[in-house]
Amino acid sequence: MRRHTGHGPSRRRPLCVADGVRALKKVPDFLADAHDPRDPNPWLAIYLDSSIPIDEDVKRAWLEDSSSRSRQFLLPVVRPLARTCIVLVQLLKIIMPSSVTSSRVLHRFLAWSLKHFVSPNANWLILRHFNLGAEILAFVAANVPDAKIPPLNDMRLTGLDQIKDDAFLKHDLNLFNFVIYLNRELRAQGRQVEPVVAPDFSAITDGPLPLQSMPDRWTNVIDLQTAIELYTPVYQLFLTDNDFWRATNSLQVDETIAIYASRILNDPTPMLLVNNRHPLVPMSTLRAGFRLVLHGLSTEMMHALLVKKKREQALARARNAACEQVELGG
């Protein structure tokens, strides 16, 4: 990818501030550089394309992170080394299954390293993911009437320090427990998730999330994909083999949640947005890092679609109310 030469307009980078709104601190290179038809910038093309549903700020942060030097130069080196470590840790787990296991140590390390080494955009996207995942599950639950689902772990995180409370582990537990609770209810009642004429979108936030500002030291440079590849073998090392396998297998449940949303909306679009598929066929843990990135993107697209549907519903109701007012007035 092209490098910044130091010429051209002043650059400001997006920064996450306390109320969750993204303030422009610097314009990313793919927006600041002039378009050259003989050498078009692929990041600009992807940014301008609107074929998939995704929040505009999220797309900008995602592409700025993806076009960073960290991803360009570190990821190709880190990825094969990280996958080699996954194999080595798996061999260690076979010999000494409980040699190094501590979710508490793991999450404290994750919180500390995210604050000190991972880019502001990546940290912002990670915190968004916990919130959006919780909202999507709540949306499904709200639109399956008479299904009594016990409370799940609260994943509406606002700051990186909250990750210390086993956040990543609880995120996975919520997903599997939700599927178990929901389908036990549906099986007992002899029914399935069905289309809803007027879906309940109250769980879906339309607007910025209440996130704290992200650390922006000179050391906060590692992009999202590189960070995930680095963390995957660490995650495997400090979790039990069962917890790690559950975490990696949870990625394929993206398709399950998408099917629920498609049935509720009576729209196949959520299923089309998912890349992690076929939960009946577990995949190797070697590609867990890459699939986790796809999981994050699928969650963002799913949430953006639900926000769009929520706005359409509100607009339709406003129009109907206005028509009723006209009819009454006439």
C-alpha atoms as a printed R data frame, in Angstrom:
    type eleno elety resid chain resno       x       y       z
1   ATOM     1    CA   MET     A     1   0.000   0.000   0.000
2   ATOM     2    CA   ARG     A     2   1.102   3.566  -0.614
3   ATOM     3    CA   ARG     A     3   2.951   5.506   2.027
4   ATOM     4    CA   HIS     A     4   2.376   9.035   3.210
5   ATOM     5    CA   THR     A     5   5.024  11.259   1.591
6   ATOM     6    CA   GLY     A     6   4.530  14.245   3.840
7   ATOM     7    CA   HIS     A     7   2.984  16.394   1.093
8   ATOM     8    CA   GLY     A     8  -0.604  17.473   0.669
9   ATOM     9    CA   PRO     A     9  -3.214  18.743   3.130
10  ATOM    10    CA   SER     A    10  -2.969  18.427   6.890
11  ATOM    11    CA   ARG     A    11  -3.936  14.945   8.094
12  ATOM    12    CA   ARG     A    12  -6.092  14.246  11.121
13  ATOM    13    CA   ARG     A    13  -6.806  10.813  12.554
14  ATOM    14    CA   PRO     A    14 -10.187   9.744  14.030
15  ATOM    15    CA   LEU     A    15 -10.131   9.646  17.818
16  ATOM    16    CA   CYS     A    16 -12.654   8.021  20.123
17  ATOM    17    CA   VAL     A    17 -13.870  10.468  22.744
18  ATOM    18    CA   ALA     A    18 -15.779  10.002  25.984
19  ATOM    19    CA   ASP     A    19 -19.300  10.116  24.568
20  ATOM    20    CA   GLY     A    20 -18.491   7.592  21.858
21  ATOM    21    CA   VAL     A    21 -18.558  10.158  19.045
22  ATOM    22    CA   ARG     A    22 -15.585   9.999  16.680
23  ATOM    23    CA   ALA     A    23 -13.818  13.351  16.476
24  ATOM    24    CA   LEU     A    24 -11.640  13.882  13.401
25  ATOM    25    CA   LYS     A    25  -8.040  14.232  14.484
26  ATOM    26    CA   LYS     A    26  -6.441  13.417  11.130
27  ATOM    27    CA   VAL     A    27  -7.714  12.551   7.680
28  ATOM    28    CA   PRO     A    28  -6.488   9.073   6.668
29  ATOM    29    CA   ASP     A    29  -4.221   8.825   3.636
30  ATOM    30    CA   PHE     A    30  -6.809   7.157   1.410
31  ATOM    31    CA   LEU     A    31  -9.090  10.196   1.842
32  ATOM    32    CA   ALA     A    32  -6.405  12.895   1.824
33  ATOM    33    CA   ASP     A    33  -4.515  11.757  -1.272
34  ATOM    34    CA   ALA     A    34  -5.751  12.962  -4.660
35  ATOM    35    CA   HIS     A    35  -7.375  10.284  -6.825
36  ATOM    36    CA   ASP     A    36  -5.131   9.057  -9.634
37  ATOM    37    CA   PRO     A    37  -7.078   7.074 -12.289
38  ATOM    38    CA   ARG     A    38  -3.797   5.412 -13.340
39  ATOM    39    CA   ASP     A    39  -3.175   4.236  -9.762
40  ATOM    40    CA   PRO     A    40  -6.515   4.158  -7.916
41  ATOM    41    CA   ASN     A    41  -6.357   3.644  -4.166
42  ATOM    42    CA   PRO     A    42  -8.154   0.363  -3.288
43  ATOM    43    CA   TRP     A    43  -8.955   1.624   0.222
44  ATOM    44    CA   LEU     A    44 -10.746   4.648  -1.265
45  ATOM    45    CA   ALA     A    45 -12.737   2.382  -3.583
46  ATOM    46    CA   ILE     A    46 -13.855   0.206  -0.671
47  ATOM    47    CA   TYR     A    47 -14.659   3.259   1.456
48  ATOM    48    CA   LEU     A    48 -16.834   4.872  -1.224
49  ATOM    49    CA   ASP     A    49 -18.654   1.636  -2.034
50  ATOM    50    CA   SER     A    50 -21.983   1.337  -0.241
51  ATOM    51    CA   SER     A    51 -23.048  -2.171  -1.268
52  ATOM    52    CA   ILE     A    52 -22.825  -3.598   2.267
53  ATOM    53    CA   PRO     A    53 -24.519  -2.179   5.366
54  ATOM    54    CA   ILE     A    54 -21.971  -0.765   7.795
55  ATOM    55    CA   ASP     A    55 -21.759   2.337   9.953
56  ATOM    56    CA   GLU     A    56 -19.813   5.111   8.211
57  ATOM    57    CA   ASP     A    57 -17.510   5.770  11.187
58  ATOM    58    CA   VAL     A    58 -16.876   2.042  11.558
59  ATOM    59    CA   LYS     A    59 -15.955   1.688   7.890
60  ATOM    60    CA   ARG     A    60 -13.565   4.611   8.108
61  ATOM    61    CA   ALA     A    61 -11.912   3.311  11.290
62  ATOM    62    CA   TRP     A    62 -11.741  -0.223   9.895
63  ATOM    63    CA   LEU     A    63 -10.116   0.863   6.623
64  ATOM    64    CA   GLU     A    64  -7.734   3.282   8.317
65  ATOM    65    CA   ASP     A    65  -6.611   0.455  10.580
66  ATOM    66    CA   SER     A    66  -6.397  -1.985   7.661
67  ATOM    67    CA   SER     A    67  -4.319   0.423   5.562
68  ATOM    68    CA   SER     A    68  -1.838   1.092   8.379
69  ATOM    69    CA   ARG     A    69   1.850   0.238   8.196
70  ATOM    70    CA   SER     A    70   1.344  -2.191  11.083
71  ATOM    71    CA   ARG     A    71  -0.937  -4.370   9.000
72  ATOM    72    CA   GLN     A    72   1.212  -3.972   5.891
73  ATOM    73    CA   PHE     A    73   4.529  -4.925   7.464
74  ATOM    74    CA   LEU     A    74   3.788  -6.712  10.772
75  ATOM    75    CA   LEU     A    75   0.867  -8.964   9.845
76  ATOM    76    CA   PRO     A    76   2.694 -11.021   7.152
77  ATOM    77    CA   VAL     A    77   5.416 -11.783   9.701
78  ATOM    78    CA   VAL     A    78   3.184 -12.259  12.730
79  ATOM    79    CA   ARG     A    79   0.554 -14.521  11.146
80  ATOM    80    CA   PRO     A    80   2.769 -17.570  10.312
81  ATOM    81    CA   LEU     A    81   4.619 -17.255  13.619
82  ATOM    82    CA   ALA     A    82   1.333 -17.057  15.551
83  ATOM    83    CA   ARG     A    83  -0.044 -20.119  13.784
84  ATOM    84    CA   THR     A    84   3.146 -22.030  14.548
85  ATOM    85    CA   CYS     A    85   2.697 -21.081  18.212
86  ATOM    86    CA   ILE     A    86  -0.864 -22.423  18.123
87  ATOM    87    CA   VAL     A    87   0.482 -25.825  17.058
88  ATOM    88    CA   LEU     A    88   3.190 -25.758  19.729
89  ATOM    89    CA   VAL     A    89   0.750 -24.739  22.471
90  ATOM    90    CA   GLN     A    90  -1.615 -27.514  21.390
91  ATOM    91    CA   LEU     A    91   1.221 -30.039  21.749
92  ATOM    92    CA   LEU     A    92   2.011 -28.582  25.182
93  ATOM    93    CA   LYS     A    93  -1.649 -28.950  26.179
94  ATOM    94    CA   ILE     A    94  -1.577 -32.622  25.187
95  ATOM    95    CA   ILE     A    95   1.428 -33.268  27.434
96  ATOM    96    CA   MET     A    96   0.432 -30.935  30.279
97  ATOM    97    CA   PRO     A    97  -3.289 -30.096  29.939
98  ATOM    98    CA   SER     A    98  -3.431 -27.769  32.944
99  ATOM    99    CA   SER     A    99   0.120 -26.476  32.990
100 ATOM   100    CA   VAL     A   100  -0.742 -22.808  32.399
101 ATOM   101    CA   THR     A   101  -4.388 -21.858  32.790
102 ATOM   102    CA   SER     A   102  -5.682 -18.650  34.290
103 ATOM   103    CA   SER     A   103  -8.490 -16.622  32.783
104 ATOM   104    CA   ARG     A   104  -7.793 -13.880  35.335
105 ATOM   105    CA   VAL     A   105  -4.151 -13.511  34.273
106 ATOM   106    CA   LEU     A   106  -5.140 -13.702  30.612
107 ATOM   107    CA   HIS     A   107  -7.701 -10.907  30.782
108 ATOM   108    CA   ARG     A   108  -5.482  -8.662  32.878
109 ATOM   109    CA   PHE     A   109  -2.739  -9.094  30.284
110 ATOM   110    CA   LEU     A   110  -5.186  -8.398  27.448
111 ATOM   111    CA   ALA     A   111  -6.486  -5.218  29.080
112 ATOM   112    CA   TRP     A   112  -2.953  -3.965  29.787
113 ATOM   113    CA   SER     A   113  -1.557  -4.724  26.339
114 ATOM   114    CA   LEU     A   114  -4.591  -3.287  24.530
115 ATOM   115    CA   LYS     A   115  -4.145  -0.029  26.437
116 ATOM   116    CA   HIS     A   116  -0.424   0.197  25.675
117 ATOM   117    CA   PHE     A   117   0.139  -1.266  22.208
118 ATOM   118    CA   VAL     A   118  -3.066  -1.538  20.141
119 ATOM   119    CA   SER     A   119  -4.269   1.311  17.947
120 ATOM   120    CA   PRO     A   120  -7.167   3.571  19.042
121 ATOM   121    CA   ASN     A   121  -9.264   2.430  16.074
122 ATOM   122    CA   ALA     A   122  -8.743  -1.247  16.907
123 ATOM   123    CA   ASN     A   123  -9.583  -0.757  20.599
124 ATOM   124    CA   TRP     A   124 -12.694   1.219  19.663
125 ATOM   125    CA   LEU     A   125 -13.841  -1.580  17.356
126 ATOM   126    CA   ILE     A   126 -13.179  -4.230  20.027
127 ATOM   127    CA   LEU     A   127 -15.272  -2.410  22.646
128 ATOM   128    CA   ARG     A   128 -18.031  -1.826  20.091
129 ATOM   129    CA   HIS     A   129 -18.076  -5.556  19.376
130 ATOM   130    CA   PHE     A   130 -19.007  -6.508  22.941
131 ATOM   131    CA   ASN     A   131 -21.877  -4.014  22.926
132 ATOM   132    CA   LEU     A   132 -23.165  -4.890  19.477
133 ATOM   133    CA   GLY     A   133 -23.073  -8.624  20.162
134 ATOM   134    CA   ALA     A   134 -25.162  -8.119  23.300
135 ATOM   135    CA   GLU     A   135 -27.661  -5.949  21.411
136 ATOM   136    CA   ILE     A   136 -28.115  -8.474  18.605
137 ATOM   137    CA   LEU     A   137 -28.847 -11.291  21.091
138 ATOM   138    CA   ALA     A   138 -31.281  -9.010  22.920
139 ATOM   139    CA   PHE     A   139 -32.994  -8.200  19.607
140 ATOM   140    CA   VAL     A   140 -33.519 -11.892  18.852
141 ATOM   141    CA   ALA     A   141 -34.821 -12.568  22.369
142 ATOM   142    CA   ALA     A   142 -37.252  -9.631  22.192
143 ATOM   143    CA   ASN     A   143 -38.747 -10.970  18.979
144 ATOM   144    CA   VAL     A   144 -39.364 -14.537  20.056
145 ATOM   145    CA   PRO     A   145 -42.522 -14.168  22.168
146 ATOM   146    CA   ASP     A   146 -43.097 -16.417  25.167
147 ATOM   147    CA   ALA     A   147 -39.472 -17.590  25.225
148 ATOM   148    CA   LYS     A   148 -38.205 -17.055  28.773
149 ATOM   149    CA   ILE     A   149 -34.452 -16.569  28.520
150 ATOM   150    CA   PRO     A   150 -32.476 -16.130  31.779
151 ATOM   151    CA   PRO     A   151 -30.282 -13.010  32.087
152 ATOM   152    CA   LEU     A   152 -26.890 -13.206  30.421
153 ATOM   153    CA   ASN     A   153 -23.615 -11.571  31.426
154 ATOM   154    CA   ASP     A   154 -23.732  -7.809  30.950
155 ATOM   155    CA   MET     A   155 -21.410  -7.050  28.031
156 ATOM   156    CA   ARG     A   156 -22.112  -3.331  27.616
157 ATOM   157    CA   LEU     A   157 -18.504  -2.375  28.204
158 ATOM   158    CA   THR     A   158 -17.465   1.266  28.061
159 ATOM   159    CA   GLY     A   159 -13.726   1.080  28.796
160 ATOM   160    CA   LEU     A   160 -10.750  -1.232  28.352
161 ATOM   161    CA   ASP     A   161 -10.343  -1.821  32.095
162 ATOM   162    CA   GLN     A   162 -13.645  -3.743  32.115
163 ATOM   163    CA   ILE     A   163 -12.016  -6.414  29.949
164 ATOM   164    CA   LYS     A   164 -10.221  -7.612  33.106
165 ATOM   165    CA   ASP     A   165 -13.514  -9.133  34.299
166 ATOM   166    CA   ASP     A   166 -13.213 -12.150  31.938
167 ATOM   167    CA   ALA     A   167 -14.892 -10.165  29.162
168 ATOM   168    CA   PHE     A   168 -13.821 -12.318  26.205
169 ATOM   169    CA   LEU     A   169 -14.717 -15.544  27.998
170 ATOM   170    CA   LYS     A   170 -18.115 -14.205  29.080
171 ATOM   171    CA   HIS     A   171 -18.802 -13.022  25.535
172 ATOM   172    CA   ASP     A   172 -18.479 -16.624  24.299
173 ATOM   173    CA   LEU     A   173 -20.463 -18.031  27.222
174 ATOM   174    CA   ASN     A   174 -23.319 -15.640  26.450
175 ATOM   175    CA   LEU     A   175 -23.542 -16.859  22.880
176 ATOM   176    CA   PHE     A   176 -23.747 -20.569  23.661
177 ATOM   177    CA   ASN     A   177 -25.997 -20.100  26.693
178 ATOM   178    CA   PHE     A   178 -28.339 -17.951  24.605
179 ATOM   179    CA   VAL     A   179 -28.628 -20.606  21.890
180 ATOM   180    CA   ILE     A   180 -29.253 -23.292  24.536
181 ATOM   181    CA   TYR     A   181 -31.842 -21.261  26.480
182 ATOM   182    CA   LEU     A   182 -33.683 -20.156  23.344
183 ATOM   183    CA   ASN     A   183 -33.883 -23.551  21.701
184 ATOM   184    CA   ARG     A   184 -34.881 -25.352  24.891
185 ATOM   185    CA   GLU     A   185 -37.869 -22.996  25.043
186 ATOM   186    CA   LEU     A   186 -38.684 -23.432  21.356
187 ATOM   187    CA   ARG     A   187 -38.417 -27.234  21.532
188 ATOM   188    CA   ALA     A   188 -40.631 -27.357  24.611
189 ATOM   189    CA   GLN     A   189 -43.225 -25.245  22.803
190 ATOM   190    CA   GLY     A   190 -42.891 -27.132  19.516
191 ATOM   191    CA   ARG     A   191 -42.084 -24.096  17.399
192 ATOM   192    CA   GLN     A   192 -39.279 -22.162  15.674
193 ATOM   193    CA   VAL     A   193 -38.176 -18.576  15.286
194 ATOM   194    CA   GLU     A   194 -40.785 -16.984  13.024
195 ATOM   195    CA   PRO     A   195 -41.265 -13.724  11.070
196 ATOM   196    CA   VAL     A   196 -42.492 -10.756  13.106
197 ATOM   197    CA   VAL     A   197 -44.754  -8.208  11.412
198 ATOM   198    CA   ALA     A   198 -43.470  -5.299  13.512
199 ATOM   199    CA   PRO     A   199 -40.121  -6.332  15.028
200 ATOM   200    CA   ASP     A   200 -39.041  -4.868  18.365
201 ATOM   201    CA   PHE     A   201 -35.853  -2.854  17.750
202 ATOM   202    CA   SER     A   202 -35.654  -1.343  21.229
203 ATOM   203    CA   ALA     A   203 -32.425  -3.240  22.011
204 ATOM   204    CA   ILE     A   204 -30.630  -1.745  18.998
205 ATOM   205    CA   THR     A   205 -28.738   1.504  19.569
206 ATOM   206    CA   ASP     A   206 -29.086   3.987  16.723
207 ATOM   207    CA   GLY     A   207 -26.186   6.359  17.267
208 ATOM   208    CA   PRO     A   208 -22.878   6.509  19.130
209 ATOM   209    CA   LEU     A   209 -22.157   4.151  22.010
210 ATOM   210    CA   PRO     A   210 -21.087   5.581  25.403
211 ATOM   211    CA   LEU     A   211 -17.444   4.543  25.105
212 ATOM   212    CA   GLN     A   212 -14.501   6.105  26.914
213 ATOM   213    CA   SER     A   213 -11.628   7.684  24.993
214 ATOM   214    CA   MET     A   214  -9.086   5.198  23.652
215 ATOM   215    CA   PRO     A   215  -5.375   5.419  24.617
216 ATOM   216    CA   ASP     A   216  -3.388   7.181  21.892
217 ATOM   217    CA   ARG     A   217   0.262   6.958  22.968
218 ATOM   218    CA   TRP     A   218   3.126   6.653  20.480
219 ATOM   219    CA   THR     A   219   3.157   2.928  21.290
220 ATOM   220    CA   ASN     A   220  -0.499   2.399  20.280
221 ATOM   221    CA   VAL     A   221   0.236   1.307  16.727
222 ATOM   222    CA   ILE     A   222  -0.699  -2.373  16.342
223 ATOM   223    CA   ASP     A   223  -3.681  -2.842  14.020
224 ATOM   224    CA   LEU     A   224  -6.702  -5.009  14.760
225 ATOM   225    CA   GLN     A   225  -5.826  -8.009  12.574
226 ATOM   226    CA   THR     A   226  -2.233  -8.207  13.763
227 ATOM   227    CA   ALA     A   227  -3.336  -7.882  17.394
228 ATOM   228    CA   ILE     A   228  -5.857 -10.700  17.001
229 ATOM   229    CA   GLU     A   229  -3.250 -12.993  15.431
230 ATOM   230    CA   LEU     A   230  -0.849 -12.211  18.300
231 ATOM   231    CA   TYR     A   231  -3.483 -12.767  20.981
232 ATOM   232    CA   THR     A   232  -4.846 -16.069  19.650
233 ATOM   233    CA   PRO     A   233  -1.966 -18.314  20.885
234 ATOM   234    CA   VAL     A   234  -1.851 -16.337  24.157
235 ATOM   235    CA   TYR     A   235  -5.580 -16.946  24.541
236 ATOM   236    CA   GLN     A   236  -5.022 -20.627  23.853
237 ATOM   237    CA   LEU     A   237  -2.154 -20.845  26.359
238 ATOM   238    CA   PHE     A   238  -3.978 -19.337  29.340
239 ATOM   239    CA   LEU     A   239  -7.387 -20.952  28.791
240 ATOM   240    CA   THR     A   240  -8.261 -24.582  29.292
241 ATOM   241    CA   ASP     A   241  -8.432 -26.621  26.110
242 ATOM   242    CA   ASN     A   242 -12.210 -26.775  26.490
243 ATOM   243    CA   ASP     A   243 -12.555 -22.991  26.817
244 ATOM   244    CA   PHE     A   244 -10.339 -22.364  23.775
245 ATOM   245    CA   TRP     A   245 -12.184 -24.855  21.586
246 ATOM   246    CA   ARG     A   246 -15.507 -23.349  22.650
247 ATOM   247    CA   ALA     A   247 -14.233 -19.872  21.778
248 ATOM   248    CA   THR     A   248 -13.061 -20.893  18.308
249 ATOM   249    CA   ASN     A   249 -16.205 -22.907  17.585
250 ATOM   250    CA   SER     A   250 -18.362 -19.945  18.611
251 ATOM   251    CA   LEU     A   251 -17.282 -18.140  15.439
252 ATOM   252    CA   GLN     A   252 -19.306 -20.571  13.309
253 ATOM   253    CA   VAL     A   253 -22.440 -19.755  15.313
254 ATOM   254    CA   ASP     A   254 -22.499 -16.471  13.363
255 ATOM   255    CA   GLU     A   255 -24.608 -18.349  10.826
256 ATOM   256    CA   THR     A   256 -27.030 -19.516  13.539
257 ATOM   257    CA   ILE     A   257 -27.691 -15.992  14.819
258 ATOM   258    CA   ALA     A   258 -27.988 -14.730  11.241
259 ATOM   259    CA   ILE     A   259 -30.671 -17.346  10.526
260 ATOM   260    CA   TYR     A   260 -32.640 -16.191  13.574
261 ATOM   261    CA   ALA     A   261 -32.456 -12.555  12.421
262 ATOM   262    CA   SER     A   262 -33.393 -13.490   8.848
263 ATOM   263    CA   ARG     A   263 -36.477 -15.345  10.042
264 ATOM   264    CA   ILE     A   264 -37.580 -12.507  12.317
265 ATOM   265    CA   LEU     A   265 -37.125  -9.895   9.569
266 ATOM   266    CA   ASN     A   266 -38.363 -12.251   6.837
267 ATOM   267    CA   ASP     A   267 -35.304 -11.097   4.903
268 ATOM   268    CA   PRO     A   268 -32.340 -13.270   3.790
269 ATOM   269    CA   THR     A   269 -29.849 -10.374   3.962
270 ATOM   270    CA   PRO     A   270 -28.425 -11.232   7.444
271 ATOM   271    CA   MET     A   271 -27.475 -14.711   6.210
272 ATOM   272    CA   LEU     A   272 -25.770 -13.250   3.141
273 ATOM   273    CA   LEU     A   273 -23.522 -11.087   5.354
274 ATOM   274    CA   VAL     A   274 -21.998 -14.043   7.228
275 ATOM   275    CA   ASN     A   275 -18.723 -15.737   6.280
276 ATOM   276    CA   ASN     A   276 -18.298 -18.029   9.318
277 ATOM   277    CA   ARG     A   277 -20.653 -20.895   8.554
278 ATOM   278    CA   HIS     A   278 -21.599 -24.496   9.253
279 ATOM   279    CA   PRO     A   279 -21.474 -24.936  13.046
280 ATOM   280    CA   LEU     A   280 -21.944 -28.692  12.535
281 ATOM   281    CA   VAL     A   281 -18.469 -28.851  10.967
282 ATOM   282    CA   PRO     A   282 -15.860 -27.557  13.466
283 ATOM   283    CA   MET     A   283 -12.829 -25.959  11.839
284 ATOM   284    CA   SER     A   284  -9.151 -26.015  12.761
285 ATOM   285    CA   THR     A   285  -7.988 -23.479  15.325
286 ATOM   286    CA   LEU     A   286  -5.148 -22.379  13.023
287 ATOM   287    CA   ARG     A   287  -7.356 -19.877  11.206
288 ATOM   288    CA   ALA     A   288  -9.131 -18.683  14.342
289 ATOM   289    CA   GLY     A   289  -7.525 -15.236  14.174
290 ATOM   290    CA   PHE     A   290  -8.683 -14.576  10.610
291 ATOM   291    CA   ARG     A   291 -12.154 -15.961  11.328
292 ATOM   292    CA   LEU     A   292 -12.406 -13.737  14.414
293 ATOM   293    CA   VAL     A   293 -11.893 -10.708  12.171
294 ATOM   294    CA   LEU     A   294 -14.703 -11.952   9.920
295 ATOM   295    CA   HIS     A   295 -16.827 -12.433  13.042
296 ATOM   296    CA   GLY     A   296 -16.286  -8.811  14.045
297 ATOM   297    CA   LEU     A   297 -17.132  -7.531  10.576
298 ATOM   298    CA   SER     A   298 -20.264  -9.704  10.364
299 ATOM   299    CA   THR     A   299 -21.428  -8.329  13.712
300 ATOM   300    CA   GLU     A   300 -20.932  -4.745  12.515
301 ATOM   301    CA   MET     A   301 -22.832  -5.400   9.296
302 ATOM   302    CA   MET     A   302 -25.647  -7.195  11.078
303 ATOM   303    CA   HIS     A   303 -26.039  -4.348  13.566
304 ATOM   304    CA   ALA     A   304 -25.944  -1.735  10.797
305 ATOM   305    CA   LEU     A   305 -28.714  -3.619   8.977
306 ATOM   306    CA   LEU     A   306 -30.849  -3.696  12.136
307 ATOM   307    CA   VAL     A   307 -30.282   0.049  12.617
308 ATOM   308    CA   LYS     A   308 -31.446   0.587   9.005
309 ATOM   309    CA   LYS     A   309 -34.558  -1.523   9.600
310 ATOM   310    CA   LYS     A   310 -35.236   0.359  12.839
311 ATOM   311    CA   ARG     A   311 -35.102   3.693  11.014
312 ATOM   312    CA   GLU     A   312 -37.354   2.420   8.236
313 ATOM   313    CA   GLN     A   313 -39.881   1.236  10.809
314 ATOM   314    CA   ALA     A   314 -39.811   4.579  12.648
315 ATOM   315    CA   LEU     A   315 -40.234   6.466   9.352
316 ATOM   316    CA   ALA     A   316 -43.156   4.281   8.296
317 ATOM   317    CA   ARG     A   317 -44.859   4.812  11.657
318 ATOM   318    CA   ALA     A   318 -44.322   8.571  11.423
319 ATOM   319    CA   ARG     A   319 -45.832   8.625   7.942
320 ATOM   320    CA   ASN     A   320 -48.818   6.575   9.076
321 ATOM   321    CA   ALA     A   321 -49.345   8.885  12.030
322 ATOM   322    CA   ALA     A   322 -49.169  11.926   9.731
323 ATOM   323    CA   CYS     A   323 -51.692  10.352   7.339
324 ATOM   324    CA   GLU     A   324 -54.048   9.661  10.246
325 ATOM   325    CA   GLN     A   325 -53.723  13.263  11.382
326 ATOM   326    CA   VAL     A   326 -54.585  14.488   7.877
327 ATOM   327    CA   GLU     A   327 -57.586  12.177   7.678
328 ATOM   328    CA   LEU     A   328 -58.836  13.324  11.082
329 ATOM   329    CA   GLY     A   329 -58.272  16.951  10.143
330 ATOM   330    CA   GLY     A   330 -60.068  16.490   6.839
